[in-house]
Coordinates of C-alpha atoms and ligand atoms in Angstrom, one line a residue:
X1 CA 30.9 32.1 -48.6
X2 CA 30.8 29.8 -45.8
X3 CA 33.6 29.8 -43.0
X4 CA 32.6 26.7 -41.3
X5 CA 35.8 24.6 -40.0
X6 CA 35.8 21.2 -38.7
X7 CA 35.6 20.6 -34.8
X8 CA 35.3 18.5 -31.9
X9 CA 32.7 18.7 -30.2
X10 CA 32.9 18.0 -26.2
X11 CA 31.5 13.7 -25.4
X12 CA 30.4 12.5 -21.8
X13 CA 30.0 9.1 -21.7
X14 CA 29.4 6.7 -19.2
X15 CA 28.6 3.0 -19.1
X16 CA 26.2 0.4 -17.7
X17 CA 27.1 -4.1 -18.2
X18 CA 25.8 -4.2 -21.8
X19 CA 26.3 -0.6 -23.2
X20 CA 28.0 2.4 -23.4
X21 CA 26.4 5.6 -23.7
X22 CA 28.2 8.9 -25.1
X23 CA 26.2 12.7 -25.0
X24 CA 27.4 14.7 -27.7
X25 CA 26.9 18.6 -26.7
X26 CA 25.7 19.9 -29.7
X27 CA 22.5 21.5 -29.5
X28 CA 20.1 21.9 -32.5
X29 CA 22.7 19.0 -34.4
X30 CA 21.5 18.5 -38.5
X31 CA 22.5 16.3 -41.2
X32 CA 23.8 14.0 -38.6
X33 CA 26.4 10.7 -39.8
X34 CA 26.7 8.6 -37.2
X35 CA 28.5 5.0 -37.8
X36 CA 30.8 2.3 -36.4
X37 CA 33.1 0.5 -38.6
X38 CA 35.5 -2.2 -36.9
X39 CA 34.9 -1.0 -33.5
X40 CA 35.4 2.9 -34.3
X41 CA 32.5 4.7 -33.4
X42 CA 32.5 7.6 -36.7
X43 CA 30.0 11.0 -35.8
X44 CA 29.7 13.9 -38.1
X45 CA 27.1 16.8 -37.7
X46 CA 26.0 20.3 -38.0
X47 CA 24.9 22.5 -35.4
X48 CA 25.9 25.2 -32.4
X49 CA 28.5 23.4 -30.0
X50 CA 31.8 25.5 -28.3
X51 CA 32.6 26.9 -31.1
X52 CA 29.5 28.2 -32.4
X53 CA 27.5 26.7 -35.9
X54 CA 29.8 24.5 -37.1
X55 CA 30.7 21.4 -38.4
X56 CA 31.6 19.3 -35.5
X57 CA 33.4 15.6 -35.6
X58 CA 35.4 13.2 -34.2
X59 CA 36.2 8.9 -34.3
X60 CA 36.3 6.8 -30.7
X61 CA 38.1 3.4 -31.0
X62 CA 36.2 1.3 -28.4
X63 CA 38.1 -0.8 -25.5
X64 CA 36.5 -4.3 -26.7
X65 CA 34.1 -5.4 -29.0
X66 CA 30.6 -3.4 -29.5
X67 CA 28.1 -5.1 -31.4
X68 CA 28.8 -4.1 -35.2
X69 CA 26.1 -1.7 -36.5
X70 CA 23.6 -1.3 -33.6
X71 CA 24.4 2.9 -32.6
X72 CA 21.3 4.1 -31.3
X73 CA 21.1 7.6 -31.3
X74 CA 18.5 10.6 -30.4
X75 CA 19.3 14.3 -30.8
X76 CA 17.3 17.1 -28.6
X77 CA 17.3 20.5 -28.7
X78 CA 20.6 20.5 -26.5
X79 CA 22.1 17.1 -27.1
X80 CA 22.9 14.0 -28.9
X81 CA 22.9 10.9 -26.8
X82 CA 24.2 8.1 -28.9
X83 CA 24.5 4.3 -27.3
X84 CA 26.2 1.7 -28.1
X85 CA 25.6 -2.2 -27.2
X86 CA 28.9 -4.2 -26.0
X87 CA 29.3 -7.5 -27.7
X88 CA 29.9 -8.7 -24.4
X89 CA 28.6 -7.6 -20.7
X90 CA 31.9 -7.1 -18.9
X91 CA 33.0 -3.6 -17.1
X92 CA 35.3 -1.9 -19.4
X93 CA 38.7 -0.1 -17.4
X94 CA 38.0 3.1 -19.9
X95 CA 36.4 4.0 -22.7
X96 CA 39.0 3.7 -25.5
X97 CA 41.6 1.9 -27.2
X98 CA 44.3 4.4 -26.4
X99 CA 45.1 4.9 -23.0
X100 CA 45.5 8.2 -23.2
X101 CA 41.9 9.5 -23.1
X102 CA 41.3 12.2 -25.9
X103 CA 40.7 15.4 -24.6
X104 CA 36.9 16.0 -25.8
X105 CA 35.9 13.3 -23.9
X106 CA 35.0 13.8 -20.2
X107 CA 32.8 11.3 -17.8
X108 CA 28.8 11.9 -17.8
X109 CA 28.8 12.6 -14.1
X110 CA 25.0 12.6 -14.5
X111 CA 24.6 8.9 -15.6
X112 CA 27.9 7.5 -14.5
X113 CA 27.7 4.6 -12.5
X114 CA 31.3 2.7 -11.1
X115 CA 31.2 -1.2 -11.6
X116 CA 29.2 -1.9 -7.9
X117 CA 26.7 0.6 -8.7
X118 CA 25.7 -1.0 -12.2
X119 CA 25.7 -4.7 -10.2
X120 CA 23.9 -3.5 -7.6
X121 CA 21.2 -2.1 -10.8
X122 CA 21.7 -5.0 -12.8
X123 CA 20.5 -6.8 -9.5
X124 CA 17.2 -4.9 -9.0
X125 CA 16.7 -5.2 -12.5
X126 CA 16.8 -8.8 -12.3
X127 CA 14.9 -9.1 -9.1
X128 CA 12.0 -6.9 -10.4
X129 CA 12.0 -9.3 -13.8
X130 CA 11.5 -12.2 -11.1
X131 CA 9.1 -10.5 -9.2
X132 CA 6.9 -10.1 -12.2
X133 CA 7.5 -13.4 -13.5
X134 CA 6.5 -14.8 -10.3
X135 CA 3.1 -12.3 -9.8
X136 CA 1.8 -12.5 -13.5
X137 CA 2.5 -16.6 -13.1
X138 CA 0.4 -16.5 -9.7
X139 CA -2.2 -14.7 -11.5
X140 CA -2.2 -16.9 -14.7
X141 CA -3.0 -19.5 -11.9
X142 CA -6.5 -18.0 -10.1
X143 CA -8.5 -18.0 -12.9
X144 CA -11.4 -16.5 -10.3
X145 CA -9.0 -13.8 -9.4
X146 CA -11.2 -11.3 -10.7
X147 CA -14.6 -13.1 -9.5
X148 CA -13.0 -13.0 -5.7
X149 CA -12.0 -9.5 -6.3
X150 CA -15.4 -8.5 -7.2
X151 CA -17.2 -10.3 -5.1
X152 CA -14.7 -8.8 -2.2
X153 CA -15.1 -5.0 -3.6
X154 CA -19.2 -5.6 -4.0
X155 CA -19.3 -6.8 0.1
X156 CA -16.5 -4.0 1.2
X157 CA -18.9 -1.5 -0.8
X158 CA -22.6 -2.5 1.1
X159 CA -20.5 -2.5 4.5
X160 CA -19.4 1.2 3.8
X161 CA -22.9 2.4 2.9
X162 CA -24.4 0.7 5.7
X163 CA -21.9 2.0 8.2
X164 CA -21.7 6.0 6.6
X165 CA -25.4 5.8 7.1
X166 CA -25.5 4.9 10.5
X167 CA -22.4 7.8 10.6
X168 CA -24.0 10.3 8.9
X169 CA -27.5 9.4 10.6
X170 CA -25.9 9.9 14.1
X171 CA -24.1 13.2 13.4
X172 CA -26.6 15.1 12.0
X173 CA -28.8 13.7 15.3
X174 CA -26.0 15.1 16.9
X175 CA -26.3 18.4 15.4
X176 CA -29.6 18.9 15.7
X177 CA -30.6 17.4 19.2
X178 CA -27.7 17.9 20.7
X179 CA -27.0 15.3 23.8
X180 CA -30.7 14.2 23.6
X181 CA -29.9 11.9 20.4
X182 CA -27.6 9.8 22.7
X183 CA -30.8 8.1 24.5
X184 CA -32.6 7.4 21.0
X185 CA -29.9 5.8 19.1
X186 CA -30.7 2.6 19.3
X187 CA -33.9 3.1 18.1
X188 CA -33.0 5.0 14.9
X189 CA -30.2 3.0 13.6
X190 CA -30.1 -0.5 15.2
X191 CA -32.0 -1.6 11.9
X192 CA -29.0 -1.0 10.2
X193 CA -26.5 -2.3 12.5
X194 CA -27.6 -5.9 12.5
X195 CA -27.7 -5.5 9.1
X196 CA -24.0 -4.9 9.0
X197 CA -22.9 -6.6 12.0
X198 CA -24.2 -10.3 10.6
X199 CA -22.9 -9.7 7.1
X200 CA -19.8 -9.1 9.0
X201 CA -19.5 -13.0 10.3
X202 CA -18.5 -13.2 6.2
X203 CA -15.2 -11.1 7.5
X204 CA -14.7 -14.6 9.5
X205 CA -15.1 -16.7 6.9
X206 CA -13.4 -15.1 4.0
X207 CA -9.7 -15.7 5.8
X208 CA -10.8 -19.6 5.9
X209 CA -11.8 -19.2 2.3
X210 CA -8.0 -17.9 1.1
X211 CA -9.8 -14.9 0.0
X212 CA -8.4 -12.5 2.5
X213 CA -5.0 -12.4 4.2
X214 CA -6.4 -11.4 7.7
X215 CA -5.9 -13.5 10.3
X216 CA -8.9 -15.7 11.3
X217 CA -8.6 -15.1 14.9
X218 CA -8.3 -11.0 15.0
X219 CA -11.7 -10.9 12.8
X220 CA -13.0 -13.7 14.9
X221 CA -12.7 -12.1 18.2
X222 CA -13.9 -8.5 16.2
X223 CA -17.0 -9.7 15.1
X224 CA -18.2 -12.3 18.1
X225 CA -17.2 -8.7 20.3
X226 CA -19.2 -6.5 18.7
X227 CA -22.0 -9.4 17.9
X228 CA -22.2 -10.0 22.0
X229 CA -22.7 -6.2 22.5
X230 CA -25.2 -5.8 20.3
X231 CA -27.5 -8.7 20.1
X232 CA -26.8 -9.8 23.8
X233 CA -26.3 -6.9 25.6
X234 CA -28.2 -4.4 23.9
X235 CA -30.8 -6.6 21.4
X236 CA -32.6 -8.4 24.1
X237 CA -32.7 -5.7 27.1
X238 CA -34.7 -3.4 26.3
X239 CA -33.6 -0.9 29.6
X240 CA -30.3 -0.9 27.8
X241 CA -31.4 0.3 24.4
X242 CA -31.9 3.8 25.4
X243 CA -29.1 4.8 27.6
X244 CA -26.3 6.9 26.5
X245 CA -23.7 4.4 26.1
X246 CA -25.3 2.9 23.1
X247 CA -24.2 6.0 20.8
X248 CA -20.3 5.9 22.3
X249 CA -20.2 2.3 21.9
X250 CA -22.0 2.7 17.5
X251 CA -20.3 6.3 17.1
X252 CA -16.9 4.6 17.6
X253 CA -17.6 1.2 15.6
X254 CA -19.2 3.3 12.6
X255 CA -15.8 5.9 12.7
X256 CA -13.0 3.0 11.9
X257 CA -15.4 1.3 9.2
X258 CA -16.0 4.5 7.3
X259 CA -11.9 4.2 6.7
X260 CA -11.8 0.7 6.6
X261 CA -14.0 -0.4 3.9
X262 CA -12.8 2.1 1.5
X263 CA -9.3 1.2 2.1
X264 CA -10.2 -2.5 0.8
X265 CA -12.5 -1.5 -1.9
X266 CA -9.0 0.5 -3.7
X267 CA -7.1 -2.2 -2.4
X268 CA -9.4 -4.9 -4.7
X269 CA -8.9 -2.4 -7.5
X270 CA -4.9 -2.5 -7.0
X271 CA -5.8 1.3 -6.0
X272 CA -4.2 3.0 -3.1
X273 CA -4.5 6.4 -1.5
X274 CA -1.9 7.3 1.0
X275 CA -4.1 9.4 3.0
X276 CA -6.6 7.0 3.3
X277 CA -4.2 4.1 4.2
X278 CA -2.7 6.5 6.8
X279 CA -6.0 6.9 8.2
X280 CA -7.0 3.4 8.5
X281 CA -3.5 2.2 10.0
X282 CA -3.6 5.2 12.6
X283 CA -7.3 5.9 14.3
X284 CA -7.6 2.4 15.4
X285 CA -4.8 3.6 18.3
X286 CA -7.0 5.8 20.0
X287 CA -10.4 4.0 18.6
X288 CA -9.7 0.8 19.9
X289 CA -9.2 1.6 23.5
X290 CA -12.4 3.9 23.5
X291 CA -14.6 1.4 21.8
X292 CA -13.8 -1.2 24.1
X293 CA -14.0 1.0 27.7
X294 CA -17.5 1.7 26.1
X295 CA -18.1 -2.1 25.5
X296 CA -17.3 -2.9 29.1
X297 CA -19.6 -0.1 30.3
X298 CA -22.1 -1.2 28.4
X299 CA -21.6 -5.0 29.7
X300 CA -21.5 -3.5 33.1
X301 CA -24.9 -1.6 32.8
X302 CA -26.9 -4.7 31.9
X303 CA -25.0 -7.0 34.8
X304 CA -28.2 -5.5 37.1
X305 CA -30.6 -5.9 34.9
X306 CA -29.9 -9.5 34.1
X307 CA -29.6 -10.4 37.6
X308 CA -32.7 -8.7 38.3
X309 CA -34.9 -10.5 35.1
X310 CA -33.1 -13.7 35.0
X311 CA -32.3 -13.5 31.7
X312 CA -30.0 -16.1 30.3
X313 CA -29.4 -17.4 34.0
X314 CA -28.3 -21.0 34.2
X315 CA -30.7 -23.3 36.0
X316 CA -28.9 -25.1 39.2
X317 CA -29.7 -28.3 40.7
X318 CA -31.8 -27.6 43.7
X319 CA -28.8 -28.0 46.5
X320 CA -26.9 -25.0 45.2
X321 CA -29.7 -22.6 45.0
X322 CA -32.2 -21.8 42.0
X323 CA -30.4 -20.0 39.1
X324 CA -26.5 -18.2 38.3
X325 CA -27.2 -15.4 37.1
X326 CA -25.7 -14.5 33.4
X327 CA -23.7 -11.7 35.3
X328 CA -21.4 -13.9 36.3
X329 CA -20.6 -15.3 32.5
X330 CA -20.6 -11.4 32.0
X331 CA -17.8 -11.2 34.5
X332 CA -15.9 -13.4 32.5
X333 CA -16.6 -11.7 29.5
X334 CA -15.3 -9.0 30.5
X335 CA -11.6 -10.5 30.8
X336 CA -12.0 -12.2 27.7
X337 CA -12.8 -8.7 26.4
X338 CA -9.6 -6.9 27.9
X339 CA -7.4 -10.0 26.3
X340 CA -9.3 -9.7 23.4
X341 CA -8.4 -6.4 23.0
X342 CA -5.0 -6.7 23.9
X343 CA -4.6 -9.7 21.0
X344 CA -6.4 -7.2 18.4
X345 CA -4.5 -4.3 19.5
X346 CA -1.0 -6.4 19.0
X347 CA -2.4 -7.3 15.6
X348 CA -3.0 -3.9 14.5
X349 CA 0.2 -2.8 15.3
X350 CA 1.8 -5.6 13.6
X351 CA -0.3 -4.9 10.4
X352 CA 0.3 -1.1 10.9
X353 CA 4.1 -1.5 10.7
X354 CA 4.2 -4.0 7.7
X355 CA 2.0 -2.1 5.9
X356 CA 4.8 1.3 6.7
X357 CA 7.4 -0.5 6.8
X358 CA 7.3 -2.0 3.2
X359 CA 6.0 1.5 1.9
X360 CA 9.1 2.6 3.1
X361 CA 11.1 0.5 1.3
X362 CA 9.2 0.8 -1.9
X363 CA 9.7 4.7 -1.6
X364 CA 13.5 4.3 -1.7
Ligands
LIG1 C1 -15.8 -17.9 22.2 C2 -15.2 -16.6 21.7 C3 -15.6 -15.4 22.5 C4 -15.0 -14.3 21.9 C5 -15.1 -13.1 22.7 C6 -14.5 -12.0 22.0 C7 -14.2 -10.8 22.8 C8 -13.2 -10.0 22.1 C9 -13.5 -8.6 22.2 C10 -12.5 -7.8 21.3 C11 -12.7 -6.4 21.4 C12 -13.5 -5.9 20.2 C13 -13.7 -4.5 20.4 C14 -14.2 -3.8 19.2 O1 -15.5 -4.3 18.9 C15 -14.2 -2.3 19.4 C16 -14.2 -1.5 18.2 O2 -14.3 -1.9 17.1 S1 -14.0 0.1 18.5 C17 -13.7 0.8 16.9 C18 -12.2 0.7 16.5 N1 -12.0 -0.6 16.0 C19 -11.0 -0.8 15.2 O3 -10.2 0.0 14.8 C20 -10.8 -2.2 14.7 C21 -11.2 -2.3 13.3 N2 -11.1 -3.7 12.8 C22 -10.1 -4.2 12.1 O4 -9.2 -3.5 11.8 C23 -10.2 -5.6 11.6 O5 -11.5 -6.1 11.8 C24 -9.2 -6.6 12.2 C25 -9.6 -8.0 12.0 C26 -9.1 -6.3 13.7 C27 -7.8 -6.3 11.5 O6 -7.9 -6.3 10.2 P1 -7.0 -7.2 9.2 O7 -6.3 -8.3 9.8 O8 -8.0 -7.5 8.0 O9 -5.9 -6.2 8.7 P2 -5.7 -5.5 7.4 O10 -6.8 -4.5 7.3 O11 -4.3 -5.0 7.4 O12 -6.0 -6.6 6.2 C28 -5.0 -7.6 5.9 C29 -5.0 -7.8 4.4 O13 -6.2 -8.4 4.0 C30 -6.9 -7.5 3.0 N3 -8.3 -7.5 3.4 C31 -8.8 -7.8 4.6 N4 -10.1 -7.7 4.5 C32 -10.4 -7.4 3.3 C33 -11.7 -7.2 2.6 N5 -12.8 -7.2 3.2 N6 -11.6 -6.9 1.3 C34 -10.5 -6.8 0.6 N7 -9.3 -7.0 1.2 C35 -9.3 -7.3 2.5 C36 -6.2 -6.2 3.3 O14 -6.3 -5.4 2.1 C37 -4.8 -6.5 3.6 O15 -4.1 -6.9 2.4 P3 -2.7 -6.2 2.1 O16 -1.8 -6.6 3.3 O17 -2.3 -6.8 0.8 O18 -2.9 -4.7 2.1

């Protein structure tokens, strides 16, 4: 004989603008009846609540309208969560018709939310709708979006081979030779680094295109810097292609591009890894400085030499003597170069917080 009697079983609810949701403690429920009739919410079932396995029950008049026979309802091993959809989005006061609340019934405190909470979701819910709206409508209107993207990932890809080579090359010189691979570097890897440093004049144009968001001026000022070093300074004097500098000055150019150009490959594939991004917003701050002291020794170096072979001097008229020298544009390179620096440097900083900044936000 079965001594099953009819109880109540304990109901949380809570509620968001368009629905109210109750969880039914009941855990392993069966044979479940579940309906709403005029605004009375009607749940039978069978399973292990309070009072053991039993048969539990029990009727909720609503506050204000719900909409007649939508009750969506799952049961898990511990639960049933059962929600209903108000007729109308408006905060109700409580959950039932009778004001005094019956006493199986308890607020969720897991899902409850008071009214400025559930505007403040609604909100973020709407701005996120927006947000996508406005994305997938900007990228219904580049129909080369995935051409540029390509194209972008194919360049940021070459760059990064090129430069690990010249990386890897120099290290395991390093390794093996010890100090004596500083005087030969030149020799060994210049090959590549013209390579990379005129496809880099694209990393000008690209801003002017609209394909990138980089300022032109930062990329204009990195690549005309690093293009003076190395086809000026170090191409066309051949004293300067085997002193030590030239490994400082590639060692520290080919460290921030191994980061760099990965970082833009994932960011063309909508791909980001923290690390990564960390890396490539952070070693600049000790790079940069180096990389450019070892520019300016480098332009110092070669100030002799081209006042001794006249290289590049600028013919005079007769009065004021035969030649200047191209030290002295040198001399004003070298400002240019410090300013530069400080203008890239400013940049990086601004880039590095933005890029922190909205993480930040997007982690909270
Ligand atoms: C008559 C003129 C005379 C001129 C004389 C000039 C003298 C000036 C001398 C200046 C000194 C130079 C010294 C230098 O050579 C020394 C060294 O390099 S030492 C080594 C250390 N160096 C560095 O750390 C600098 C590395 N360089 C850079 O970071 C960039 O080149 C720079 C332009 C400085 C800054 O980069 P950028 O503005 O592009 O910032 P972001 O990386 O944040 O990018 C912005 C957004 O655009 C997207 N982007 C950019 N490029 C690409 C790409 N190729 N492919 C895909 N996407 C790209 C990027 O993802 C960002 O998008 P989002 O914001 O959505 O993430």
């Amino acid at each position: 004989m079965s001594n099953t009697q009819t109880l109540t079983p304990h109901v949380y609810w809570a509620q968001r603008h368009g629905d109210v949701q109750l969880r039914v403690d009941l855990c392993d429920a069966e044979n479940l009846d579940i309906s709403l009739q005029e605004n009375t919410l009607h749940f039978k079932a069978q399973g292990h609540g309070a009072k053991g396995d039993n048969e539990y029950q029990f009727t909720l008049e609503f506050l204000e309208p719900v909409l007649p026979k939508v009750v969506l309802h799952k049961s898990t091993q511990r639960q049933v969560n059962i929600k209903v959809l108000k007729k109308e989005e408006v905060w109700w006061s409580r959950l039932t018709r009778q004001e005094k609340k019956p006493l199986f019934l308890a607020p969720d405190f897991d899902r409850w939310q008071d009214e400025s909470d559930a505007e403040k979701e609604l909100h973020e819910k709407e701005e996120k709708r927006i947000n996508k709206i406005s994305v997938e409508s900007r990228i219904r209107k580049d129909p080369y979006l995935g051409l540029k993207k390509g194209y972008l990932f194919m360049y940021n890809l070459v760059q990064f081979l090129g430069f690990s080579w010249i990386f890897v090359n120099m290290t395991v010189r390093l390794f093996i030779l010890g100090q004596d691979s500083f005087y030969d570097t030149f020799h060994t890897t210049a090959d590549m680094m013209y390579f990379c440093q005129m496809m880099a004049v694209i990393e000008i144009i690209n801003p002017l295109l609209g394909l990138v968001k980089t300022g032109f001026f930062p990329a204009m000022l990195q690549v005309t810097g690093r293009n003076v070093i190395l086809f000026v300074i170090l191409g066309s004097l051949e004293q300067m292609q085997s002193k030590s500098v030239v490994f400082f000055v590639f060692y520290l150019w080919s460290t921030i591009e191994i980061f760099r150009y990965p970082f833009y490959m994932l960011a063309c594939i909508d791909t980001e890894w923290k690390l990564l991004t960390w890396v490539r917003y952070t070693i600049w701050i000790p790079l940069y400085p180096m990389g450019v002291v070892a520019e300016a020794v480098a332009v110092i170096q070669a100030m002799p030499i081209f006042d001794e072979t006249r290289l590049y001097s600028l013919p005079l008229p007769k009065a004021l003597g035969q030649s200047l020298s191209f030290s002295y544009t040198l001399q004003v390179y070298l400002i240019i170069m410090f300013l530069g620096l400080f203008v890239n440097f400013r940049h990086l900083y601004k880039q590095r917080k933005r890029r922190f900044r909205s993480r930040k936000r997007k982690a909270i």
